[in-house]
C-alpha cells in the first residue's frame, strides 16, 4: 500500500471509531431522556392519583381573605372555655398557631388565644389525609387558623398548656391569616425568665428588641397578663371613686402656661403662638373644686420633658388624678385616697390571680402586702429611721431615690407593709401651691405614697387663698403674669381642698414587682423612644 492509501485507511478507521462513540453517546442520552420522561410520567401519575386519593382536600387549606363576604352561622368557642365539660363535643375554634411538631403520620399543634392555649392533634385517619397532616405541619407560627375539632379528655395533664385536661382532635383546619415564616422574635424566647436562658444556653430577648417589635411582644402571655391587670387598676380606680361620689372629668392637654411652673415642659406650636403639653391636670381639677364639683378625678395622659433615662421615668404616662374638698383637715383626703388604693389592691388580689401568677412565672416576686388602715408616718419619723440606719441627711432635705428605697425596706421590716404614706414634707421641697403647716412653717400639709419603696403619688392640701398663693409664688420667683388665671380662680370663694396624682404604669410595675416601667407602658415614650 502506498503512503497515501495507508493514511486514508487510518483516517477511515478513526472516523468509524468516532461515529461509534457518537452513537453510544446518543444512545445513552436517549436512554436518559426516556428514563426522565418515564420518571416524570410516574410522578405526574402519582400526583394525579394523590390528588384523586386526597379524600380530605376540602377539609383544609388557605381561606379567602375575610372581606365580610358572608355571615356564617358558626359559633366559635373560646380557648379558655375548653374544659372537660366540653368533652366529646365537635366545636369550632379560632386561634393562633403557637407551635407545631410533625411526627410520622400526625402533627401536634399548640393553639393560642391571648393568654390561653390548648394542644391539638391532626392524625392520618378517616377524617384527615397524609396531605392534610403535611399542610398543618407547614403552617407558619403565629398564623391565625379556624379549626373544627372534637374535644377529648386526656389521661395525663398537658403541663405545657393552660388547658391541661383536654386536647383537640382536628377534623378541619383553614388558615384565616398567614404569618410570614420569619418572625422578628420568638414568643417562647420573649417569656423565658432571664436567668434560665443563660443557664441552658437558650435565647432570651432584650427589652429594646421587644419594644421595637411590640405587636409581637404584646402577644406573649406575660404582656397579656400585665395589661389586663393594668386595665383592672383603671376599672377599680373608677368604680371605687364613683361609689364614693366622685365625678370623672376631662381636662385639656394643650395649655397656655406650664402647669407645674417648671422647665420640664414640652412646647408645641399653636397657630401663631406657642402652647405647652400639660404636666398635670392640677389647675383644672382645682377649678372644678372651686366650681362646686366637690370631688373629682380624671384618667389621662401627662407629659414631662425630663431627660431622665431611669427605670421609672417616662416622658408620657397615664395619670390617675384625684382632687376633693374637705371639711376641716386634709387627712380626710389622705384617708379617701388610701382607701381607694386599698380597694384597688384587694380587687387585683381577688380578681386577677391568674394574671399575677402568669407574670410571676417570668418575673418572680413576693406578693404585695398592705395594711388596713394604711400606715401613715410623718416625714420626721422617716428621717429618724434613715438616720438610725446610718444615713446622714438634714431635716429639710428631700428624699433621694436610694433613700426612698431604703426607707421602703425599713418600713417593710418594721411594719410588714409594701404600701405607706409619708406625711408633712418640708415646705422647701414642695411646689409653690402647697399649704404650709400652720404649727411649723418649715413643714407643709403635703404627702407622698409609696409602693415597694418607690413613690407612686405626690399630693398636698392646696393653697385656696389668692393672697397667700401670690405670696408663695413670689417667694418661688414665679412670673405672676403666667399664673394669673390660676390665682384668679381662687378669688371668688374656694373650699379647702387637697388631692394627688398617681402614675398608672408605676402602680402596675410595683404591684407586680417588675423592675422597669417600660414593661407596663403599652407603647412607652422616653427621651430615646418615640416609636412604635
Short mmCIF file of C-alpha atoms in Angstrom, two decimals:
data_model
loop_
_atom_site.label_atom_id
_atom_site.label_comp_id
_atom_site.label_asym_id
_atom_site.label_seq_id
_atom_site.Cartn_x
_atom_site.Cartn_y
_atom_site.Cartn_z
CA UNK A 1 0.00 0.00 0.00
CA UNK A 2 1.22 3.41 -0.77
CA UNK A 3 1.63 6.01 2.00
CA UNK A 4 -1.47 7.81 0.80
CA UNK A 5 -3.58 4.62 0.92
CA UNK A 6 -2.33 3.80 4.41
CA UNK A 7 -3.14 7.33 5.58
CA UNK A 8 -6.65 7.11 4.06
CA UNK A 9 -7.34 3.76 5.74
CA UNK A 10 -6.23 5.18 9.13
CA UNK A 11 -8.49 8.17 8.84
CA UNK A 12 -11.39 5.93 7.88
CA UNK A 13 -10.79 3.81 10.99
CA UNK A 14 -10.72 6.91 13.17
CA UNK A 15 -13.96 8.16 11.63
CA UNK A 16 -15.62 4.79 12.31
CA UNK A 17 -14.41 4.84 15.95
CA UNK A 18 -15.69 8.41 16.38
CA UNK A 19 -19.08 7.60 14.86
CA UNK A 20 -19.37 4.58 17.22
CA UNK A 21 -18.64 6.87 20.19
CA UNK A 22 -21.22 9.39 18.99
CA UNK A 23 -23.72 6.60 18.54
CA UNK A 24 -23.11 5.28 22.04
CA UNK A 25 -23.41 8.83 23.44
CA UNK A 26 -26.63 9.41 21.54
CA UNK A 27 -27.98 6.06 22.77
CA UNK A 28 -27.08 6.93 26.36
CA UNK A 29 -28.73 10.34 26.09
CA UNK A 30 -31.83 8.77 24.56
CA UNK A 31 -31.97 6.26 27.43
CA UNK A 32 -31.51 9.10 29.92
CA UNK A 33 -34.29 11.13 28.30
CA UNK A 34 -36.55 8.06 28.22
CA UNK A 35 -35.88 7.41 31.94
CA UNK A 36 -36.54 11.09 32.77
CA UNK A 37 -39.78 11.05 30.77
CA UNK A 38 -40.79 7.82 32.50
CA UNK A 39 -39.98 9.32 35.91
CA UNK A 40 -41.95 12.50 35.15
CA UNK A 41 -44.86 10.46 33.85
CA UNK A 42 -44.71 8.35 37.02
CA UNK A 43 -44.59 11.47 39.22
CA UNK A 44 -47.46 13.05 37.29
CA UNK A 45 -49.44 9.84 37.63
CA UNK A 46 -48.62 9.68 41.36
CA UNK A 47 -49.60 13.31 41.80
CA UNK A 48 -52.82 12.73 39.92
CA UNK A 49 -53.61 9.68 41.98
CA UNK A 50 -52.58 11.59 45.13
CA UNK A 51 -54.97 14.36 44.27
CA UNK A 52 -57.63 11.81 43.50
CA UNK A 53 -56.76 9.92 46.71
CA UNK A 54 -56.78 13.06 48.90
CA UNK A 55 -60.25 12.47 50.28
CA UNK A 56 -59.71 15.32 52.79
CA UNK A 57 -58.84 18.04 50.27
CA UNK A 58 -61.96 20.05 51.15
CA UNK A 59 -61.19 19.85 54.88
CA UNK A 60 -58.10 22.07 54.89
CA UNK A 61 -56.50 24.95 53.04
CA UNK A 62 -55.97 28.70 52.97
CA UNK A 63 -59.29 30.54 53.18
CA UNK A 64 -60.16 33.52 51.02
CA UNK A 65 -59.38 36.82 52.72
CA UNK A 66 -62.25 37.74 55.03
CA UNK A 67 -63.81 40.78 53.38
CA UNK A 68 -67.19 40.35 55.06
CA UNK A 69 -68.45 38.38 52.03
CA UNK A 70 -70.77 36.21 54.11
CA UNK A 71 -72.32 35.82 57.53
CA UNK A 72 -71.64 32.34 58.85
CA UNK A 73 -73.94 30.94 61.47
CA UNK A 74 -70.97 29.36 63.23
CA UNK A 75 -70.22 29.62 66.95
CA UNK A 76 -66.53 29.93 67.79
CA UNK A 77 -65.62 28.59 71.24
CA UNK A 78 -63.04 30.48 73.35
CA UNK A 79 -59.89 28.50 74.18
CA UNK A 80 -60.38 29.46 77.84
CA UNK A 81 -63.71 27.59 77.78
CA UNK A 82 -62.18 24.29 76.62
CA UNK A 83 -62.68 22.21 79.76
CA UNK A 84 -63.59 18.54 80.43
CA UNK A 85 -67.28 19.58 80.39
CA UNK A 86 -66.93 20.08 76.64
CA UNK A 87 -65.51 16.56 76.12
CA UNK A 88 -66.80 14.68 73.02
CA UNK A 89 -68.28 17.85 71.51
CA UNK A 90 -67.47 18.92 67.96
CA UNK A 91 -66.57 22.61 68.09
CA UNK A 92 -65.00 25.42 66.06
CA UNK A 93 -62.10 27.48 67.46
CA UNK A 94 -60.18 30.42 66.01
CA UNK A 95 -56.66 30.77 67.39
CA UNK A 96 -53.02 31.35 66.52
CA UNK A 97 -50.62 28.53 65.77
CA UNK A 98 -48.22 28.88 68.70
CA UNK A 99 -46.06 25.85 67.83
CA UNK A 100 -46.30 22.80 65.55
CA UNK A 101 -44.46 19.48 65.56
CA UNK A 102 -44.87 16.78 62.91
CA UNK A 103 -44.24 13.20 63.99
CA UNK A 104 -44.85 10.40 61.48
CA UNK A 105 -48.46 10.34 60.41
CA UNK A 106 -49.52 13.00 62.90
CA UNK A 107 -48.89 16.63 63.73
CA UNK A 108 -49.18 18.24 67.17
CA UNK A 109 -50.13 21.93 67.31
CA UNK A 110 -50.43 24.29 70.23
CA UNK A 111 -53.23 26.77 69.53
CA UNK A 112 -53.09 30.06 71.44
CA UNK A 113 -55.73 32.67 72.11
CA UNK A 114 -54.49 35.59 74.23
CA UNK A 115 -53.05 34.07 77.43
CA UNK A 116 -54.73 30.66 76.98
CA UNK A 117 -53.55 27.72 74.88
CA UNK A 118 -54.55 24.15 74.08
CA UNK A 119 -52.91 21.15 72.45
CA UNK A 120 -54.37 19.99 69.14
CA UNK A 121 -53.69 16.93 67.02
CA UNK A 122 -54.09 16.19 63.29
CA UNK A 123 -53.59 12.47 62.60
CA UNK A 124 -54.00 10.40 59.44
CA UNK A 125 -57.31 8.59 59.68
CA UNK A 126 -60.82 8.67 58.28
CA UNK A 127 -61.07 12.48 58.84
CA UNK A 128 -57.54 13.55 57.86
CA UNK A 129 -55.28 12.54 54.97
CA UNK A 130 -51.47 12.47 54.78
CA UNK A 131 -51.65 15.68 52.77
CA UNK A 132 -53.77 17.36 55.45
CA UNK A 133 -51.23 16.44 58.15
CA UNK A 134 -48.42 17.80 55.96
CA UNK A 135 -50.39 21.02 55.36
CA UNK A 136 -50.96 21.51 59.11
CA UNK A 137 -47.27 20.91 59.86
CA UNK A 138 -46.26 23.60 57.36
CA UNK A 139 -48.50 26.40 58.70
CA UNK A 140 -46.17 29.19 59.86
CA UNK A 141 -46.11 30.11 63.56
CA UNK A 142 -48.44 32.96 64.57
CA UNK A 143 -50.81 32.32 61.65
CA UNK A 144 -54.49 32.55 62.57
CA UNK A 145 -56.50 29.39 61.88
CA UNK A 146 -60.09 28.20 62.16
CA UNK A 147 -60.28 24.58 63.27
CA UNK A 148 -63.19 22.21 63.65
CA UNK A 149 -62.25 19.63 66.24
CA UNK A 150 -63.51 17.06 68.69
CA UNK A 151 -62.75 17.89 72.32
CA UNK A 152 -61.15 14.91 74.04
CA UNK A 153 -60.19 14.38 77.69
CA UNK A 154 -56.56 13.40 78.25
CA UNK A 155 -55.26 10.73 80.66
CA UNK A 156 -52.22 12.76 81.64
CA UNK A 157 -52.28 16.52 82.26
CA UNK A 158 -50.69 18.60 79.50
CA UNK A 159 -48.36 20.69 81.65
CA UNK A 160 -47.21 22.98 78.82
CA UNK A 161 -50.73 24.33 78.11
CA UNK A 162 -53.20 26.39 80.13
CA UNK A 163 -55.99 23.95 79.16
CA UNK A 164 -54.36 20.90 80.76
CA UNK A 165 -57.21 18.39 80.85
CA UNK A 166 -58.33 18.35 77.21
CA UNK A 167 -56.92 18.29 73.70
CA UNK A 168 -58.47 18.93 70.29
CA UNK A 169 -58.65 16.25 67.59
CA UNK A 170 -58.76 18.35 64.42
CA UNK A 171 -61.14 17.41 61.61
CA UNK A 172 -60.88 20.62 59.56
CA UNK A 173 -58.25 23.36 59.51
CA UNK A 174 -58.29 26.56 57.49
CA UNK A 175 -55.73 29.40 57.55
CA UNK A 176 -57.51 32.74 58.03
CA UNK A 177 -54.40 34.92 58.11
CA UNK A 178 -50.93 33.66 57.32
CA UNK A 179 -47.91 34.96 59.25
CA UNK A 180 -44.62 35.47 57.46
CA UNK A 181 -42.39 32.45 58.14
CA UNK A 182 -39.62 34.56 59.70
CA UNK A 183 -40.68 36.25 62.95
CA UNK A 184 -38.67 39.18 64.40
CA UNK A 185 -38.64 37.37 67.75
CA UNK A 186 -39.79 34.02 69.08
CA UNK A 187 -42.55 34.23 71.68
CA UNK A 188 -41.10 31.42 73.78
CA UNK A 189 -37.78 33.33 73.96
CA UNK A 190 -39.61 36.53 74.98
CA UNK A 191 -41.25 34.87 78.01
CA UNK A 192 -38.20 32.93 79.20
CA UNK A 193 -37.05 34.03 82.69
CA UNK A 194 -33.76 35.91 82.32
CA UNK A 195 -31.52 33.56 84.32
CA UNK A 196 -32.97 30.40 82.78
CA UNK A 197 -31.94 31.34 79.24
CA UNK A 198 -28.31 31.91 80.28
CA UNK A 199 -28.07 28.61 82.17
CA UNK A 200 -29.47 26.47 79.38
CA UNK A 201 -27.80 28.39 76.54
CA UNK A 202 -31.21 29.35 75.16
CA UNK A 203 -32.08 32.76 73.81
CA UNK A 204 -33.81 35.50 75.76
CA UNK A 205 -35.00 38.74 74.14
CA UNK A 206 -33.69 42.10 75.32
CA UNK A 207 -36.04 44.93 76.15
CA UNK A 208 -35.28 47.11 73.12
CA UNK A 209 -35.95 44.23 70.71
CA UNK A 210 -39.25 43.58 72.50
CA UNK A 211 -40.24 47.25 72.31
CA UNK A 212 -39.17 47.56 68.65
CA UNK A 213 -41.45 44.62 67.85
CA UNK A 214 -44.12 45.49 70.41
CA UNK A 215 -47.03 44.00 68.45
CA UNK A 216 -45.41 40.55 68.67
CA UNK A 217 -44.23 41.09 72.26
CA UNK A 218 -47.73 42.10 73.39
CA UNK A 219 -48.96 38.65 72.30
CA UNK A 220 -46.90 36.90 74.97
CA UNK A 221 -48.73 35.51 77.99
CA UNK A 222 -46.73 37.87 80.27
CA UNK A 223 -47.66 41.03 78.32
CA UNK A 224 -51.28 39.93 78.02
CA UNK A 225 -51.42 39.44 81.81
CA UNK A 226 -49.69 42.78 82.59
CA UNK A 227 -52.06 44.88 80.51
CA UNK A 228 -55.21 43.04 81.55
CA UNK A 229 -54.23 43.68 85.18
CA UNK A 230 -53.47 47.33 84.31
CA UNK A 231 -56.95 47.64 82.81
CA UNK A 232 -58.20 46.30 86.15
CA UNK A 233 -56.34 49.09 88.02
CA UNK A 234 -58.20 51.72 85.94
CA UNK A 235 -61.54 49.96 86.34
CA UNK A 236 -61.13 49.63 90.13
CA UNK A 237 -59.96 53.26 90.42
CA UNK A 238 -63.03 54.48 88.51
CA UNK A 239 -65.51 52.20 90.29
CA UNK A 240 -64.21 52.96 93.80
CA UNK A 241 -64.23 56.74 93.31
CA UNK A 242 -67.62 56.74 91.56
CA UNK A 243 -69.02 54.82 94.55
CA UNK A 244 -67.53 57.49 96.84
CA UNK A 245 -69.45 60.20 94.96
CA UNK A 246 -66.60 61.48 92.77
CA UNK A 247 -67.25 62.91 89.29
CA UNK A 248 -64.97 61.94 86.40
CA UNK A 249 -63.75 64.98 84.46
CA UNK A 250 -61.73 65.50 81.26
CA UNK A 251 -59.12 68.24 81.21
CA UNK A 252 -57.25 69.95 78.34
CA UNK A 253 -53.76 68.69 77.50
CA UNK A 254 -52.79 71.75 75.40
CA UNK A 255 -52.34 74.66 77.79
CA UNK A 256 -51.07 78.24 77.70
CA UNK A 257 -48.63 78.05 80.64
CA UNK A 258 -46.56 75.28 82.22
CA UNK A 259 -48.84 73.51 84.76
CA UNK A 260 -46.14 72.99 87.37
CA UNK A 261 -44.45 76.32 86.72
CA UNK A 262 -41.19 74.45 85.96
CA UNK A 263 -38.96 73.91 82.96
CA UNK A 264 -39.77 70.24 82.29
CA UNK A 265 -42.42 71.05 79.73
CA UNK A 266 -42.93 70.27 76.03
CA UNK A 267 -43.56 73.31 73.86
CA UNK A 268 -45.78 72.90 70.80
CA UNK A 269 -46.55 75.39 68.03
CA UNK A 270 -50.11 76.66 68.33
CA UNK A 271 -51.06 78.65 65.24
CA UNK A 272 -49.12 81.94 65.55
CA UNK A 273 -48.02 81.34 69.13
CA UNK A 274 -46.71 78.57 71.40
CA UNK A 275 -48.53 76.28 73.80
CA UNK A 276 -47.48 73.54 76.24
CA UNK A 277 -48.38 69.92 76.86
CA UNK A 278 -49.92 69.59 80.32
CA UNK A 279 -47.60 68.23 83.02
CA UNK A 280 -50.62 67.65 85.22
CA UNK A 281 -54.37 68.40 85.29
CA UNK A 282 -53.70 70.33 88.52
CA UNK A 283 -55.19 73.71 87.62
CA UNK A 284 -58.35 72.21 86.07
CA UNK A 285 -59.00 69.81 88.96
CA UNK A 286 -58.80 72.76 91.36
CA UNK A 287 -61.02 74.92 89.14
CA UNK A 288 -63.64 72.15 89.29
CA UNK A 289 -63.47 72.19 93.09
CA UNK A 290 -63.94 75.98 93.01
CA UNK A 291 -66.89 75.33 90.66
CA UNK A 292 -68.55 73.17 93.37
CA UNK A 293 -67.96 69.71 91.91
CA UNK A 294 -66.67 68.79 95.38
CA UNK A 295 -64.87 65.54 94.44
CA UNK A 296 -63.33 64.92 91.02
CA UNK A 297 -60.97 62.50 89.32
CA UNK A 298 -59.55 62.08 85.86
CA UNK A 299 -57.61 59.46 83.89
CA UNK A 300 -55.45 60.80 81.08
CA UNK A 301 -52.00 61.40 79.61
CA UNK A 302 -49.44 63.51 81.43
CA UNK A 303 -46.31 64.88 79.73
CA UNK A 304 -42.92 65.50 81.36
CA UNK A 305 -39.97 66.82 79.33
CA UNK A 306 -37.43 65.34 81.75
CA UNK A 307 -34.30 63.88 80.19
CA UNK A 308 -34.40 61.00 82.70
CA UNK A 309 -33.39 57.60 81.37
CA UNK A 310 -34.19 55.66 84.54
CA UNK A 311 -36.22 52.51 85.18
CA UNK A 312 -39.19 54.55 86.43
CA UNK A 313 -39.40 57.69 84.27
CA UNK A 314 -41.42 58.20 81.09
CA UNK A 315 -41.98 61.40 79.10
CA UNK A 316 -45.65 60.48 78.68
CA UNK A 317 -47.59 58.42 81.19
CA UNK A 318 -51.18 57.89 82.31
CA UNK A 319 -52.12 59.98 85.33
CA UNK A 320 -54.83 58.89 87.75
CA UNK A 321 -55.65 62.21 89.38
CA UNK A 322 -57.84 62.99 92.38
CA UNK A 323 -58.96 66.27 93.93
CA UNK A 324 -61.53 66.79 96.67
CA UNK A 325 -62.88 69.44 99.00
CA UNK A 326 -62.64 68.57 102.69
CA UNK A 327 -64.34 69.91 105.79
CA UNK A 328 -61.69 70.57 108.41
CA UNK A 329 -58.48 68.59 107.84
CA UNK A 330 -56.61 67.38 104.73
CA UNK A 331 -56.25 63.93 106.36
CA UNK A 332 -59.87 63.40 105.24
CA UNK A 333 -58.44 63.39 101.68
CA UNK A 334 -55.49 61.15 102.58
CA UNK A 335 -57.95 58.64 104.09
CA UNK A 336 -60.08 58.73 100.94
CA UNK A 337 -57.06 58.19 98.63
CA UNK A 338 -55.51 55.42 100.75
CA UNK A 339 -58.87 53.64 100.96
CA UNK A 340 -59.12 53.86 97.14
CA UNK A 341 -55.65 52.32 96.81
CA UNK A 342 -56.55 49.55 99.26
CA UNK A 343 -59.71 48.77 97.25
CA UNK A 344 -57.54 48.56 94.10
CA UNK A 345 -55.06 46.21 95.82
CA UNK A 346 -57.87 43.99 97.11
CA UNK A 347 -59.58 43.91 93.73
CA UNK A 348 -56.33 42.93 91.97
CA UNK A 349 -55.62 40.24 94.56
CA UNK A 350 -59.12 38.76 94.34
CA UNK A 351 -59.86 39.09 90.60
CA UNK A 352 -56.50 38.86 88.86
CA UNK A 353 -54.75 35.85 90.42
CA UNK A 354 -54.33 34.17 87.00
CA UNK A 355 -52.57 37.25 85.62
CA UNK A 356 -50.41 37.68 88.75
CA UNK A 357 -49.30 34.02 88.56
CA UNK A 358 -48.58 34.34 84.81
CA UNK A 359 -46.30 37.35 85.35
CA UNK A 360 -44.65 35.62 88.33
CA UNK A 361 -43.55 32.72 86.11
CA UNK A 362 -41.28 35.07 84.18
CA UNK A 363 -40.66 37.71 86.85
CA UNK A 364 -40.92 36.11 90.31
CA UNK A 365 -41.75 38.49 93.18
CA UNK A 366 -43.19 38.50 96.69
CA UNK A 367 -46.98 39.03 96.95
CA UNK A 368 -47.84 42.71 97.53
CA UNK A 369 -48.62 43.48 101.19
CA UNK A 370 -50.74 46.32 102.58
CA UNK A 371 -52.39 47.26 105.87
CA UNK A 372 -55.89 48.41 106.74
CA UNK A 373 -55.97 51.24 107.68
CA UNK A 374 -52.87 52.33 105.73
CA UNK A 375 -49.72 53.10 107.69
CA UNK A 376 -49.03 56.85 107.88
CA UNK A 377 -45.64 58.14 109.04
CA UNK A 378 -44.53 61.74 109.43
CA UNK A 379 -41.53 62.90 107.43
CA UNK A 380 -39.52 63.44 110.63
CA UNK A 381 -40.16 59.78 111.61
CA UNK A 382 -38.94 58.64 108.21
CA UNK A 383 -35.79 60.74 108.54
CA UNK A 384 -35.21 59.31 112.06
CA UNK A 385 -35.50 55.72 110.70
CA UNK A 386 -32.99 56.52 107.94
CA UNK A 387 -30.57 58.15 110.39
CA UNK A 388 -30.82 55.11 112.66
CA UNK A 389 -29.80 53.03 109.62
CA UNK A 390 -26.70 55.21 109.13
CA UNK A 391 -27.96 57.74 106.56
CA UNK A 392 -26.78 61.33 107.01
CA UNK A 393 -29.41 63.85 105.95
CA UNK A 394 -30.76 67.23 107.02
CA UNK A 395 -34.25 67.84 108.43
CA UNK A 396 -35.41 69.76 105.35
CA UNK A 397 -33.64 67.67 102.75
CA UNK A 398 -35.71 65.84 100.12
CA UNK A 399 -35.54 62.05 99.90
CA UNK A 400 -33.17 60.75 97.23
CA UNK A 401 -34.21 57.66 95.25
CA UNK A 402 -31.78 55.35 97.14
CA UNK A 403 -33.09 56.72 100.47
CA UNK A 404 -36.71 56.21 99.34
CA UNK A 405 -35.89 52.56 98.59
CA UNK A 406 -34.02 52.08 101.85
CA UNK A 407 -36.92 53.61 103.82
CA UNK A 408 -39.28 51.25 101.99
CA UNK A 409 -37.19 48.27 103.15
CA UNK A 410 -37.03 49.60 106.73
CA UNK A 411 -40.82 50.13 106.80
CA UNK A 412 -41.38 46.60 105.43
CA UNK A 413 -39.12 45.10 108.13
CA UNK A 414 -40.80 47.06 110.92
CA UNK A 415 -44.47 47.17 109.82
CA UNK A 416 -44.69 44.36 107.19
CA UNK A 417 -46.32 46.53 104.55
CA UNK A 418 -45.36 47.48 100.98
CA UNK A 419 -47.69 50.50 100.97
CA UNK A 420 -47.49 53.51 103.24
CA UNK A 421 -47.89 57.31 103.39
CA UNK A 422 -45.18 59.78 104.32
CA UNK A 423 -46.83 62.97 105.60
CA UNK A 424 -45.68 66.53 106.43
CA UNK A 425 -42.89 67.07 103.89
CA UNK A 426 -40.55 70.07 104.32
CA UNK A 427 -42.15 73.12 102.67
CA UNK A 428 -38.88 73.96 100.87
CA UNK A 429 -39.03 70.83 98.68
CA UNK A 430 -42.68 71.18 97.58
CA UNK A 431 -44.36 73.29 94.83
CA UNK A 432 -45.49 76.89 95.50
CA UNK A 433 -49.21 75.97 95.77
CA UNK A 434 -48.62 73.65 98.79
CA UNK A 435 -50.29 74.74 102.05
CA UNK A 436 -47.71 75.42 104.82
CA UNK A 437 -48.13 73.59 108.13
CA UNK A 438 -49.68 76.18 110.49
CA UNK A 439 -47.88 74.76 113.56
CA UNK A 440 -44.40 74.69 111.98
CA UNK A 441 -43.72 76.75 108.86
CA UNK A 442 -40.69 74.59 107.99
CA UNK A 443 -43.13 71.81 107.06
CA UNK A 444 -46.21 71.53 104.88
CA UNK A 445 -49.57 69.77 104.57
CA UNK A 446 -48.19 67.52 101.86
CA UNK A 447 -47.65 63.80 101.47
CA UNK A 448 -46.27 61.07 99.20
CA UNK A 449 -47.46 57.49 98.93
CA UNK A 450 -45.07 54.61 98.33
CA UNK A 451 -45.27 51.08 96.94
CA UNK A 452 -42.30 48.75 97.49
CA UNK A 453 -40.15 51.76 98.41
CA UNK A 454 -40.95 53.85 95.32
CA UNK A 455 -43.15 56.94 95.16
CA UNK A 456 -46.43 56.44 93.28
CA UNK A 457 -48.34 59.53 94.42
CA UNK A 458 -47.44 63.06 95.33
CA UNK A 459 -50.11 65.24 96.87
CA UNK A 460 -50.96 68.07 99.25
CA UNK A 461 -53.51 70.44 100.62
CA UNK A 462 -53.54 73.27 98.06
CA UNK A 463 -53.50 76.94 98.98
CA UNK A 464 -57.06 78.11 98.28
CA UNK A 465 -56.48 81.78 99.21
CA UNK A 466 -55.43 84.11 96.36
CA UNK A 467 -53.32 86.39 98.58
CA UNK A 468 -51.29 83.57 100.23
CA UNK A 469 -50.91 81.92 96.81
CA UNK A 470 -49.48 85.17 95.38
CA UNK A 471 -47.01 85.41 98.28
CA UNK A 472 -45.84 81.81 97.85
CA UNK A 473 -45.47 82.19 94.07
CA UNK A 474 -43.40 85.37 94.57
CA UNK A 475 -41.23 83.51 97.12
CA UNK A 476 -40.58 80.85 94.40
CA UNK A 477 -39.70 83.57 91.83
CA UNK A 478 -42.60 82.58 89.57
CA UNK A 479 -43.81 85.09 86.97
CA UNK A 480 -47.24 86.06 88.35
CA UNK A 481 -48.48 87.07 84.91
CA UNK A 482 -48.06 83.48 83.70
CA UNK A 483 -50.20 82.02 86.50
CA UNK A 484 -52.77 84.84 86.67
CA UNK A 485 -55.66 82.59 85.53
CA UNK A 486 -54.71 80.05 88.21
CA UNK A 487 -54.61 82.61 91.04
CA UNK A 488 -57.81 84.33 89.84
CA UNK A 489 -59.78 81.09 90.15
CA UNK A 490 -59.48 81.40 93.97
CA UNK A 491 -60.76 84.99 94.21
CA UNK A 492 -64.47 84.13 94.30
CA UNK A 493 -64.67 81.77 97.26
CA UNK A 494 -62.83 78.42 97.22
CA UNK A 495 -63.38 75.49 99.58
CA UNK A 496 -60.36 73.97 101.35
CA UNK A 497 -59.20 71.07 99.19
CA UNK A 498 -56.42 68.57 98.59
CA UNK A 499 -55.53 65.87 96.07
CA UNK A 500 -52.80 64.00 94.33
CA UNK A 501 -51.64 62.38 91.12
CA UNK A 502 -50.83 58.69 90.66
CA UNK A 503 -48.82 57.14 87.81
CA UNK A 504 -50.74 54.16 86.38
CA UNK A 505 -47.66 52.49 84.89
CA UNK A 506 -45.75 52.79 88.17
CA UNK A 507 -48.61 51.30 90.20
CA UNK A 508 -48.78 48.32 87.80
CA UNK A 509 -44.99 47.88 87.82
CA UNK A 510 -44.66 48.00 91.61
CA UNK A 511 -47.72 45.91 92.38
CA UNK A 512 -46.32 43.11 90.19
CA UNK A 513 -42.77 43.62 91.46
CA UNK A 514 -41.40 44.40 87.98
CA UNK A 515 -38.19 46.38 87.50
CA UNK A 516 -38.89 48.68 84.57
CA UNK A 517 -41.82 50.98 83.87
CA UNK A 518 -41.46 50.30 80.11
CA UNK A 519 -42.82 46.80 80.79
CA UNK A 520 -46.08 48.34 81.99
CA UNK A 521 -46.41 51.05 79.33
CA UNK A 522 -48.01 49.63 76.21
CA UNK A 523 -46.10 51.87 73.78
CA UNK A 524 -43.60 53.68 76.02
CA UNK A 525 -42.26 57.17 75.41
CA UNK A 526 -38.93 58.14 76.95
CA UNK A 527 -36.12 60.52 75.86
CA UNK A 528 -34.80 57.86 73.46
CA UNK A 529 -38.02 56.27 72.20
CA UNK A 530 -40.71 57.81 70.03
CA UNK A 531 -41.80 54.65 68.16
CA UNK A 532 -43.69 52.44 67.55
#
